[in-house]
Amino acid sequence: MSKNLSELSLRQGIIDGLFERISRTAVETGRADPKLLQQLADDFLIGSASTYGAASFYDFMKAENQGKKAYVCNGSACLCAGTQKAVHKALSRHFDSTQIGHMTCLGRCHENAAFHIDGKNYSGSDLTDIEKIIGQSQKNRDSYSVKANVELLTQEIGDLKSFYEPLIRLIDSKNLDKALEDIKSSGLRGRGGAGFPIGLKLQICRDVAADLKFIICNADEGDPGAYSDRYLLEERSHAVLQGMMIAGILVGASWGILYIRAEYPESVDQVQKAIEELQNLDLLGADIRGSGINFGFKIIKAQGAYICGEETALINSIEGQRPEVRTRPPYPTVEGLFNKPTVVNNVETLASLHYILKNGGESYRSLGTEKSSGTKLISLDSFFNVPGIVEVEMGTPLRTVIDEMGGGFRTAVKAMQIGGPLGGIVPVDKIDELTVDFESFARNGFLLGHASIVCIPEGFEMIKYLEHLFDFAQYESCGKCFPCRLGTKRGQELLEGAIVRGQKIDKQLFVDLLDTLEQGSLCAHGGGIPLPVKNALRYFSKELEPYFIHN
Amino acid sequence: MRAYINDIAYRAEQGESILSFCNRILGKKSIPTLCDAPNLEAFGSCRICSVDVALEKGAKTKTMASCHSMVTEGMYIYPNSTNIRRLRKNIIELVLTDHPLDCLTCEVNGNCELQDVAALTGVREVRYPQGAHHLDRPKDLSHPYMTSDLSKCINCYRCVRACDEVQGQFVLSMAGRGFDTRIIKGMDQSFMESDCVSCGACAQACPTSAISDVFESKAVRTDTKVRTVCTYCGVGCNLEVSKTEDQINSIRAPYDATVNEGHTCLKGRYAFKFYDHPERLRDPMIKKNGQLEKVSWEEAYDYISSKLLHYKEKFGADSIAGISSSRCTNEENYLMQKFIRAVVGTNNIDGCARVCHSPTALGMQRTFGTGAATNSIEDIQHTNCILVIGANPTAAHPVTGARIKQFFMKSDNVSIVIDPRKTELAKYANFHLALRPGTNVAVLNMMLYYIIKEGLVAEEFVRNRTEGYEDFKKNILEIDINEMERISGVDRDLVREAAIAYASAPNAMSFHGLGVTEHSQGTFTVMQIADLALITGNIGRKGVGVNPLRGQNNVQGSADMGVQPHQGAGYLDVTDPEVIKKYENFYGVSLPRAIGYKIPEMFDAALEGKLKAIWIIGEDVVQTDPNTQKVIKALQHTDLVIVQELFMTETAKYADVLLPGASFLEKSGTFTNGERRVQRVNKVLEPIGNSKADGQIIIDIMNRMGYEQADYTPEGMLQEISQIVPFFAGIRWENLGVNGLQWPVDTQGKDTQILHSDTFKRGKGKFEFHPFEESNEIKLHAKDYPYILTTNRDLEHYNCGAMTRRTGNVLINTQDALWIHPDDAAQHGIGQNDWVCLESERGKVDVRALITRDIQPGVLSTTFHFPEIMVNNITSDEACSEALCPEYKVVAVRIRKSKGKHLAKV
């Protein structure tokens, strides 16, 4: 990251910033137009290497994307479901091979067979209607089961005016201390994976003096298998927006930025609609309700890079820099977007705030376990009899989620990867030892993460799953730190060699590689990939052993 | 704060990284790293610097990258645990899976940081099977200096960061992501095609040979390294010159240099090959039968001394004049003025400062009492506002320019540029006051007006430390804002906002250049800049002040040493009887009483037949002084023209005696940079051929003419100078250290970073009002010559270009070009790179057009680096009314498309 580029990017404001303008250079052909990149570099005084380098990072702007018309989802859930060969075949009848690309996880994990044409996502039985789909202008919203054992995030929004009551009260009373106290006492921890207490984050940011601050909603839900954020963005948009405004007012931020992945076009539309509704309630803009508070929203549509889910990469992305991970400190709360204090939170975390303000911190805290309060959304893939989103009180036995809420597995499953590609691989015989909370998962050597569940069926070879994980990791590595840039590639190559060419893997080398990634990586991307691999080595040693040799 | 390394307690500083803590305690490089560099921010990409950390003794350790993790109270650090050693080895093994193992034939063999770290980790094999790699990346040899071989790249980003954080150019970035992430120049172009400014910061930063230069500056040879000071501008960059026997191999910038902190520009780093260019003058020559012929030194000395003695006797000492060189050392300048005053017996001594910063010296003396920068370059880190007026430092003072650019890019800082052209800095500035050339006084008076009007005057400072304010205020408030706005062409609101921003900043600095001084009101403009500092109290502390960007490397020093017709060594008035007595006692001879000729007056005297002999050292007056034809005539009218030079310059062609001097690489002495820093210049090589150190030549002639002066040594000369120049009192060759001392230096050797902290040299700072006055050039010629030409400098060339045109720089910047606005070009049917004939009252020249919106309509701009163009054929005799500095910045011209016929024969 470059402090200078952050500053120069800010000079031209937030409304139509560098990143969006870079994105637009690729609208014509799918590849960023060098002439337009040069023009942007001149306009921003940042050198053409900066704009060219940034554009080349993203799936939907890089040269390889030129001329792509259809995309096949290659996320973990679709892979395990084995639906994608058929998807590719069907698309091949309408597009030539150079026009078909891939996207990693369209969030249609509940029915798989996912693909993307012309800015819209399809899945499940849509494949049979492919002729109709091409050229269709309507957005395509899917439906899935939503269940809860405690309804908090999944609660209906209902009448908007009364839904926004907590925010209106906060604005009118300006009792910020009380609200922050409630959030602190609620014990709410970040739902993006790291579990950092949001109250503390807000407090730190609030304490930094600055003329400009930001709230960022990290809606770059890139984890294959996860679509609970998509659910919130599309079905509970106002909960997300209200949470952002509450957080914004508490820290003194006047901008709320939603960074939504390009693979979720419907989410962008729904949130945009919700912002307009909020505008109509006169709850946005300058001097809201005569309070002197200013607040505006800005949606930024990402361009296809998993690493942007990492908060500092996300910040770089919004600034139009290459979305590489920044070193910490300084933390974003002190020096974030455009070098200004910034709170970055996950969709689900922000969507919980209105409940806390409405019902008080203690009420939230009374839900869940001592250290993991509240509720958690879980995404279930198509291996469940009832796939979809479930909301459970923290501490709920995993067994309850799987059997009672998910209706059990549709076919034989040997393991589940829970919490995204960096989450643990949980063998089915560990289900009864786990409850849905941060501590239970950590204690057992797994990771709750974002709590998406991707099932690995009995017939799916674990070595291939590991190769898939490493392939994903190397493809999505930002390339900044040595261990991740080189290590994920070498890991993928070792596994591929074992699968394709029967080359046995030096076990010590593999262990060294995993340790290097885990200890040496700059962020959780490289640092996290060893966890599922180590889980697999431990719980599926018999299946994997033939691929390794001990020197 | 206490922290532990290997269980031993040490004192740690708040906010210190673990890396710098460990390096401080255990010694430099005690923790290996590949991505960290002394002048770059922590980046955290290589992870080699990882250490194990526990929050209490015996607790579970966590591995952290030490470069970007801060030491905290009571932390236990294990920088070299078994786990860490294994981690480092494993990372290096991964690096080696994508790095050629051709160390023996690699340019940086023996000086490769990857090699060092690999050796340290003890990696003995690469266990990974052959996989994807980037070993087949092609080399980039497109550029005269910069090279790259990205197969050697380890993706540490040091080059990218150096280009951003040091030079601020953004030429380098990465493209792609993950394993295929790779360095790019511009839009994946070659160095030559990119916007690279060839500063070499990337090459110096690169830990391998991935980015380097044609001089292989990182290669290990049987080198000797000599630290010296650059000859190219007043910044005074320290250079580390590597040589093998009598060959210079390469130059690098030392990280411990206060002035340049490991950075320098393409002139300092790469433009050194002039030193042994075939065209270097290697022997003395005397014109015989109209031809210059090689002679012995003895013959040359005899000829010169007998002639000079003859003129002195026959026409009086005032028939002789000397022009000393700001490229020479302090010691040599001191000697030259001593020679002219004490041996010849006249005050006819002047230097190139006359045609550049004489108004600065004079103006600042009138306001403050001292004609030198009030503050230090380092103060840029301590200021909130920088006003750059009439200067283009990213081209002419690149290292300071780069620092100012870094400052300008930060949004919390106030940045103001007053310049007719959209300079690189103007593009980054908050306020760009693009005035019509020649109207500085109008704009600055407007600024002063608004500061007073807005109640932003530092009343207490003005009351306690200044005089003349009430009159000044009255005059300022009476200026006609409408008229000033019309004259300058700058919107009054913009001026007002800039004035408020400057005056409201807690600390504000100004930097100015020749766009201030080279005007008919040059001295008054300098005084106004000083007034701005006075009226806002921005004087006498860190991060404020008035800071002229001195042009030549030692232009400060030459004036300090007395290369001026009215002031002797140490700025003492040569007409003051007390002073005369002091000098006479010191030099042991009787001295002239009258002020001598300034350079333009020398030429006038020559044309009147009063000047018989002139000795010009290292100054190409024909190419660089205004009104070329007049200068040529003056030289032709002078019986004896002695030129001491490195090359056959345009001036040297008119010499009767040509003396081969030595380049900065071939002699020792001191240069004084623009912040009054006296730094040691150390001889790298013996003078080429039969050339001699310029100081020794002067001494030889002094002795020849009967004045005893010991042979030239910097020690001996400084010893002498310290006894006569008050602010050099404590300066000795031995105690200058690597980074020199900033004058005044007291007898105890204590130097001075900031002037005027408590009091001004003249007592109180003096406000003096001067109204705007239109230049005669415009008054007399604007009607017939409606365009205004302003001259300036490019990054790649230095002044007359005698040195830089004999280096690879000429392949990067091949010609003088005329900046012209597209509207003006269209009106005259001029296309890109067409010849344009510029015609003034004095003559015509042809220049190639460079159509750009960086210049305003009606204004043109060009350089004077190439003798083919000889732009000074059309510049005028107009000069600063006070200091006689020529008005290069306002030339009334008319233009037309041409065929390039009006080129000088070179």
Tab-separated table of N, CA and C in Angstrom, chain B residues 727-813:
chain	number	residue	atom	x	y	z
B	727	PHE	N	32.074	33.576	10.066
B	727	PHE	CA	31.175	32.434	10.309
B	727	PHE	C	31.828	31.088	9.987
B	728	PHE	N	33.112	31.144	9.545
B	728	PHE	CA	33.890	29.916	9.349
B	728	PHE	C	34.872	29.695	10.509
B	729	ALA	N	34.719	30.508	11.550
B	729	ALA	CA	35.733	30.517	12.615
B	729	ALA	C	36.082	29.117	13.117
B	730	GLY	N	35.075	28.272	13.279
B	730	GLY	CA	35.342	26.952	13.873
B	730	GLY	C	35.466	25.842	12.849
B	731	ILE	N	35.542	26.198	11.591
B	731	ILE	CA	35.595	25.135	10.581
B	731	ILE	C	37.031	24.708	10.314
B	732	ARG	N	37.278	23.419	10.510
B	732	ARG	CA	38.573	22.830	10.165
B	732	ARG	C	38.292	21.607	9.314
B	733	TRP	N	39.162	21.350	8.385
B	733	TRP	CA	39.002	20.188	7.499
B	733	TRP	C	38.736	18.931	8.321
B	734	GLU	N	39.475	18.775	9.413
B	734	GLU	CA	39.404	17.533	10.179
B	734	GLU	C	38.067	17.366	10.902
B	735	ASN	N	37.424	18.496	11.254
B	735	ASN	CA	36.225	18.307	12.082
B	735	ASN	C	34.918	18.461	11.298
B	736	LEU	N	34.999	18.418	9.970
B	736	LEU	CA	33.763	18.548	9.197
B	736	LEU	C	32.933	17.265	9.206
B	737	GLY	N	33.591	16.145	9.500
B	737	GLY	CA	32.849	14.890	9.577
B	737	GLY	C	32.243	14.528	8.233
B	738	VAL	N	31.398	13.475	8.217
B	738	VAL	CA	30.846	13.054	6.934
B	738	VAL	C	29.729	13.966	6.456
B	739	ASN	N	29.034	14.611	7.368
B	739	ASN	CA	27.892	15.410	6.941
B	739	ASN	C	28.115	16.920	7.012
B	740	GLY	N	29.342	17.325	7.274
B	740	GLY	CA	29.665	18.739	7.246
B	740	GLY	C	29.058	19.525	8.402
B	741	LEU	N	29.191	20.843	8.340
B	741	LEU	CA	28.675	21.734	9.377
B	741	LEU	C	27.970	22.902	8.704
B	742	GLN	N	26.919	23.386	9.351
B	742	GLN	CA	26.185	24.524	8.791
B	742	GLN	C	26.675	25.812	9.441
B	743	TRP	N	27.111	26.765	8.586
B	743	TRP	CA	27.613	28.015	9.155
B	743	TRP	C	26.468	28.862	9.672
B	744	PRO	N	26.672	29.768	10.617
B	744	PRO	CA	27.945	30.052	11.291
B	744	PRO	C	28.383	28.932	12.235
B	745	VAL	N	29.719	28.694	12.199
B	745	VAL	CA	30.308	27.707	13.093
B	745	VAL	C	31.218	28.475	14.043
B	746	ASP	N	30.937	28.387	15.327
B	746	ASP	CA	31.721	29.183	16.274
B	746	ASP	C	33.078	28.527	16.530
B	747	THR	N	33.882	29.200	17.267
B	747	THR	CA	35.253	28.714	17.451
B	747	THR	C	35.299	27.365	18.153
B	748	GLN	N	34.211	27.044	18.831
B	748	GLN	CA	34.160	25.733	19.481
B	748	GLN	C	33.731	24.627	18.488
B	749	GLY	N	33.393	25.033	17.292
B	749	GLY	CA	32.983	24.033	16.288
B	749	GLY	C	31.495	23.758	16.273
B	750	LYS	N	30.708	24.580	17.020
B	750	LYS	CA	29.257	24.367	17.043
B	750	LYS	C	28.631	25.051	15.823
B	751	ASP	N	27.792	24.303	15.121
B	751	ASP	CA	27.200	24.884	13.912
B	751	ASP	C	25.757	25.323	14.151
B	752	THR	N	25.084	25.794	13.091
B	752	THR	CA	23.801	26.467	13.242
B	752	THR	C	22.808	25.960	12.201
B	753	GLN	N	21.742	25.326	12.673
B	753	GLN	CA	20.729	24.843	11.731
B	753	GLN	C	19.748	25.954	11.339
B	754	ILE	N	19.458	26.803	12.324
B	754	ILE	CA	18.421	27.806	12.087
B	754	ILE	C	18.972	29.191	12.397
B	755	LEU	N	18.826	30.091	11.438
B	755	LEU	CA	19.294	31.470	11.660
B	755	LEU	C	18.189	32.302	12.309
B	756	HIS	N	18.586	33.406	12.870
B	756	HIS	CA	17.664	34.436	13.377
B	756	HIS	C	16.739	33.954	14.495
B	757	SER	N	17.188	32.989	15.297
B	757	SER	CA	16.318	32.477	16.357
B	757	SER	C	15.928	33.581	17.329
B	758	ASP	N	16.901	34.384	17.720
B	758	ASP	CA	16.602	35.418	18.718
B	758	ASP	C	16.682	36.819	18.147
B	759	THR	N	17.622	36.972	17.228
B	759	THR	CA	17.825	38.314	16.700
B	759	THR	C	18.325	38.207	15.275
B	760	PHE	N	18.122	39.278	14.508
B	760	PHE	CA	18.629	39.276	13.144
B	760	PHE	C	20.025	39.848	13.130
B	761	LYS	N	20.779	39.486	12.115
B	761	LYS	CA	22.127	40.011	11.970
B	761	LYS	C	22.092	41.542	11.977
B	762	ARG	N	21.050	42.118	11.361
B	762	ARG	CA	20.975	43.575	11.295
B	762	ARG	C	20.189	44.152	12.475
B	763	GLY	N	19.924	43.331	13.458
B	763	GLY	CA	19.161	43.802	14.626
B	763	GLY	C	17.712	43.420	14.485
B	764	LYS	N	16.930	44.267	13.793
B	764	LYS	CA	15.521	43.966	13.568
B	764	LYS	C	15.272	43.653	12.102
B	765	GLY	N	14.289	42.818	11.864
B	765	GLY	CA	13.890	42.545	10.488
B	765	GLY	C	13.236	43.790	9.916
B	766	LYS	N	13.591	44.112	8.669
B	766	LYS	CA	13.133	45.395	8.141
B	766	LYS	C	12.086	45.243	7.037
B	767	PHE	N	10.919	45.849	7.283
B	767	PHE	CA	9.897	45.896	6.233
B	767	PHE	C	10.206	47.044	5.294
B	768	GLU	N	10.124	46.778	4.027
B	768	GLU	CA	10.407	47.814	3.034
B	768	GLU	C	9.420	47.606	1.898
B	769	PHE	N	8.591	48.566	1.606
B	769	PHE	CA	7.572	48.405	0.570
B	769	PHE	C	8.112	48.778	-0.805
B	770	HIS	N	7.779	47.952	-1.785
B	770	HIS	CA	8.082	48.322	-3.167
B	770	HIS	C	6.880	47.998	-4.031
B	771	PRO	N	6.401	48.964	-4.776
B	771	PRO	CA	5.245	48.704	-5.622
B	771	PRO	C	5.649	47.939	-6.881
B	772	PHE	N	4.667	47.309	-7.471
B	772	PHE	CA	4.926	46.611	-8.730
B	772	PHE	C	5.332	47.596	-9.818
B	773	GLU	N	6.313	47.216	-10.564
B	773	GLU	CA	6.668	48.034	-11.721
B	773	GLU	C	6.861	47.132	-12.926
B	774	GLU	N	6.224	47.492	-14.017
B	774	GLU	CA	6.338	46.689	-15.232
B	774	GLU	C	7.771	46.738	-15.745
B	775	SER	N	8.255	45.592	-16.222
B	775	SER	CA	9.612	45.542	-16.760
B	775	SER	C	9.719	46.384	-18.032
B	776	ASN	N	10.890	46.986	-18.232
B	776	ASN	CA	11.140	47.745	-19.458
B	776	ASN	C	10.951	46.889	-20.692
B	777	GLU	N	11.308	45.620	-20.535
B	777	GLU	CA	11.204	44.707	-21.675
B	777	GLU	C	9.765	44.690	-22.204
B	778	ILE	N	8.811	44.694	-21.287
B	778	ILE	CA	7.400	44.681	-21.687
B	778	ILE	C	6.982	46.075	-22.144
B	779	LYS	N	7.386	47.070	-21.348
B	779	LYS	CA	6.986	48.443	-21.681
B	779	LYS	C	7.454	48.823	-23.087
B	780	LEU	N	8.674	48.415	-23.414
B	780	LEU	CA	9.257	48.851	-24.683
B	780	LEU	C	8.897	47.945	-25.861
B	781	HIS	N	8.743	46.644	-25.586
B	781	HIS	CA	8.675	45.722	-26.718
B	781	HIS	C	7.398	44.912	-26.846
B	782	ALA	N	6.530	44.978	-25.851
B	782	ALA	CA	5.364	44.088	-25.874
B	782	ALA	C	4.505	44.308	-27.122
B	783	LYS	N	4.500	45.533	-27.591
B	783	LYS	CA	3.641	45.840	-28.718
B	783	LYS	C	4.074	45.043	-29.964
B	784	ASP	N	5.386	45.032	-30.206
B	784	ASP	CA	5.886	44.331	-31.394
B	784	ASP	C	6.135	42.854	-31.140
B	785	TYR	N	6.369	42.541	-29.895
B	785	TYR	CA	6.720	41.158	-29.538
B	785	TYR	C	5.743	40.693	-28.460
B	786	PRO	N	4.588	40.194	-28.868
B	786	PRO	CA	3.487	40.025	-27.916
B	786	PRO	C	3.590	38.816	-26.970
B	787	TYR	N	4.473	37.873	-27.265
B	787	TYR	CA	4.593	36.724	-26.372
B	787	TYR	C	5.677	36.971	-25.322
B	788	ILE	N	5.506	36.309	-24.187
B	788	ILE	CA	6.570	36.390	-23.177
B	788	ILE	C	7.276	35.041	-23.107
B	789	LEU	N	8.572	35.063	-23.356
B	789	LEU	CA	9.381	33.853	-23.214
B	789	LEU	C	10.032	33.864	-21.835
B	790	THR	N	9.989	32.714	-21.173
B	790	THR	CA	10.655	32.606	-19.885
B	790	THR	C	11.568	31.386	-19.978
B	791	THR	N	12.796	31.498	-19.479
B	791	THR	CA	13.720	30.365	-19.636
B	791	THR	C	13.884	29.623	-18.320
B	792	ASN	N	14.220	28.359	-18.447
B	792	ASN	CA	14.298	27.516	-17.249
B	792	ASN	C	15.190	26.323	-17.521
B	793	ARG	N	15.107	25.314	-16.644
B	793	ARG	CA	16.024	24.173	-16.729
B	793	ARG	C	15.271	22.850	-16.738
B	794	ASP	N	15.868	21.876	-17.436
B	794	ASP	CA	15.328	20.524	-17.412
B	794	ASP	C	16.079	19.678	-16.397
B	795	LEU	N	15.414	18.585	-16.017
B	795	LEU	CA	16.010	17.664	-15.048
B	795	LEU	C	17.352	17.092	-15.524
B	796	GLU	N	17.411	16.745	-16.794
B	796	GLU	CA	18.541	15.941	-17.261
B	796	GLU	C	19.801	16.763	-17.509
B	797	HIS	N	19.633	18.074	-17.669
B	797	HIS	CA	20.822	18.857	-18.006
B	797	HIS	C	21.101	19.936	-16.981
B	798	TYR	N	22.373	20.265	-16.955
B	798	TYR	CA	22.830	21.197	-15.948
B	798	TYR	C	23.414	22.408	-16.636
B	799	ASN	N	22.701	23.520	-16.514
B	799	ASN	CA	23.180	24.792	-17.028
B	799	ASN	C	23.572	24.695	-18.501
B	800	CYS	N	24.799	25.059	-18.860
B	800	CYS	CA	25.163	25.083	-20.274
B	800	CYS	C	25.268	23.673	-20.847
B	801	GLY	N	25.180	22.671	-19.981
B	801	GLY	CA	25.172	21.297	-20.462
B	801	GLY	C	26.528	20.742	-20.831
B	802	ALA	N	27.581	21.515	-20.580
B	802	ALA	CA	28.917	21.062	-20.990
B	802	ALA	C	29.228	19.690	-20.385
B	803	MET	N	28.785	19.459	-19.167
B	803	MET	CA	29.038	18.163	-18.536
B	803	MET	C	27.959	17.154	-18.929
B	804	THR	N	26.679	17.522	-18.719
B	804	THR	CA	25.614	16.523	-18.913
B	804	THR	C	25.444	16.110	-20.358
B	805	ARG	N	25.747	17.007	-21.297
B	805	ARG	CA	25.634	16.600	-22.695
B	805	ARG	C	26.716	15.596	-23.070
B	806	ARG	N	27.704	15.423	-22.206
B	806	ARG	CA	28.748	14.430	-22.457
B	806	ARG	C	28.547	13.205	-21.574
B	807	THR	N	27.297	12.926	-21.272
B	807	THR	CA	26.936	11.720	-20.510
B	807	THR	C	25.707	11.102	-21.180
B	808	GLY	N	25.263	9.998	-20.632
B	808	GLY	CA	24.062	9.338	-21.155
B	808	GLY	C	22.813	10.195	-21.047
B	809	ASN	N	22.863	11.257	-20.266
B	809	ASN	CA	21.682	12.119	-20.127
B	809	ASN	C	21.202	12.647	-21.475
B	810	VAL	N	22.145	12.810	-22.387
B	810	VAL	CA	21.789	13.399	-23.670
B	810	VAL	C	20.950	12.430	-24.512
B	811	LEU	N	20.999	11.152	-24.145
B	811	LEU	CA	20.153	10.189	-24.850
B	811	LEU	C	18.720	10.229	-24.296
B	812	ILE	N	18.572	10.785	-23.113
B	812	ILE	CA	17.237	10.865	-22.501
B	812	ILE	C	16.581	12.190	-22.860
B	813	ASN	N	17.361	13.252	-22.771
B	813	ASN	CA	16.849	14.576	-23.135
B	813	ASN	C	17.739	15.111	-24.238
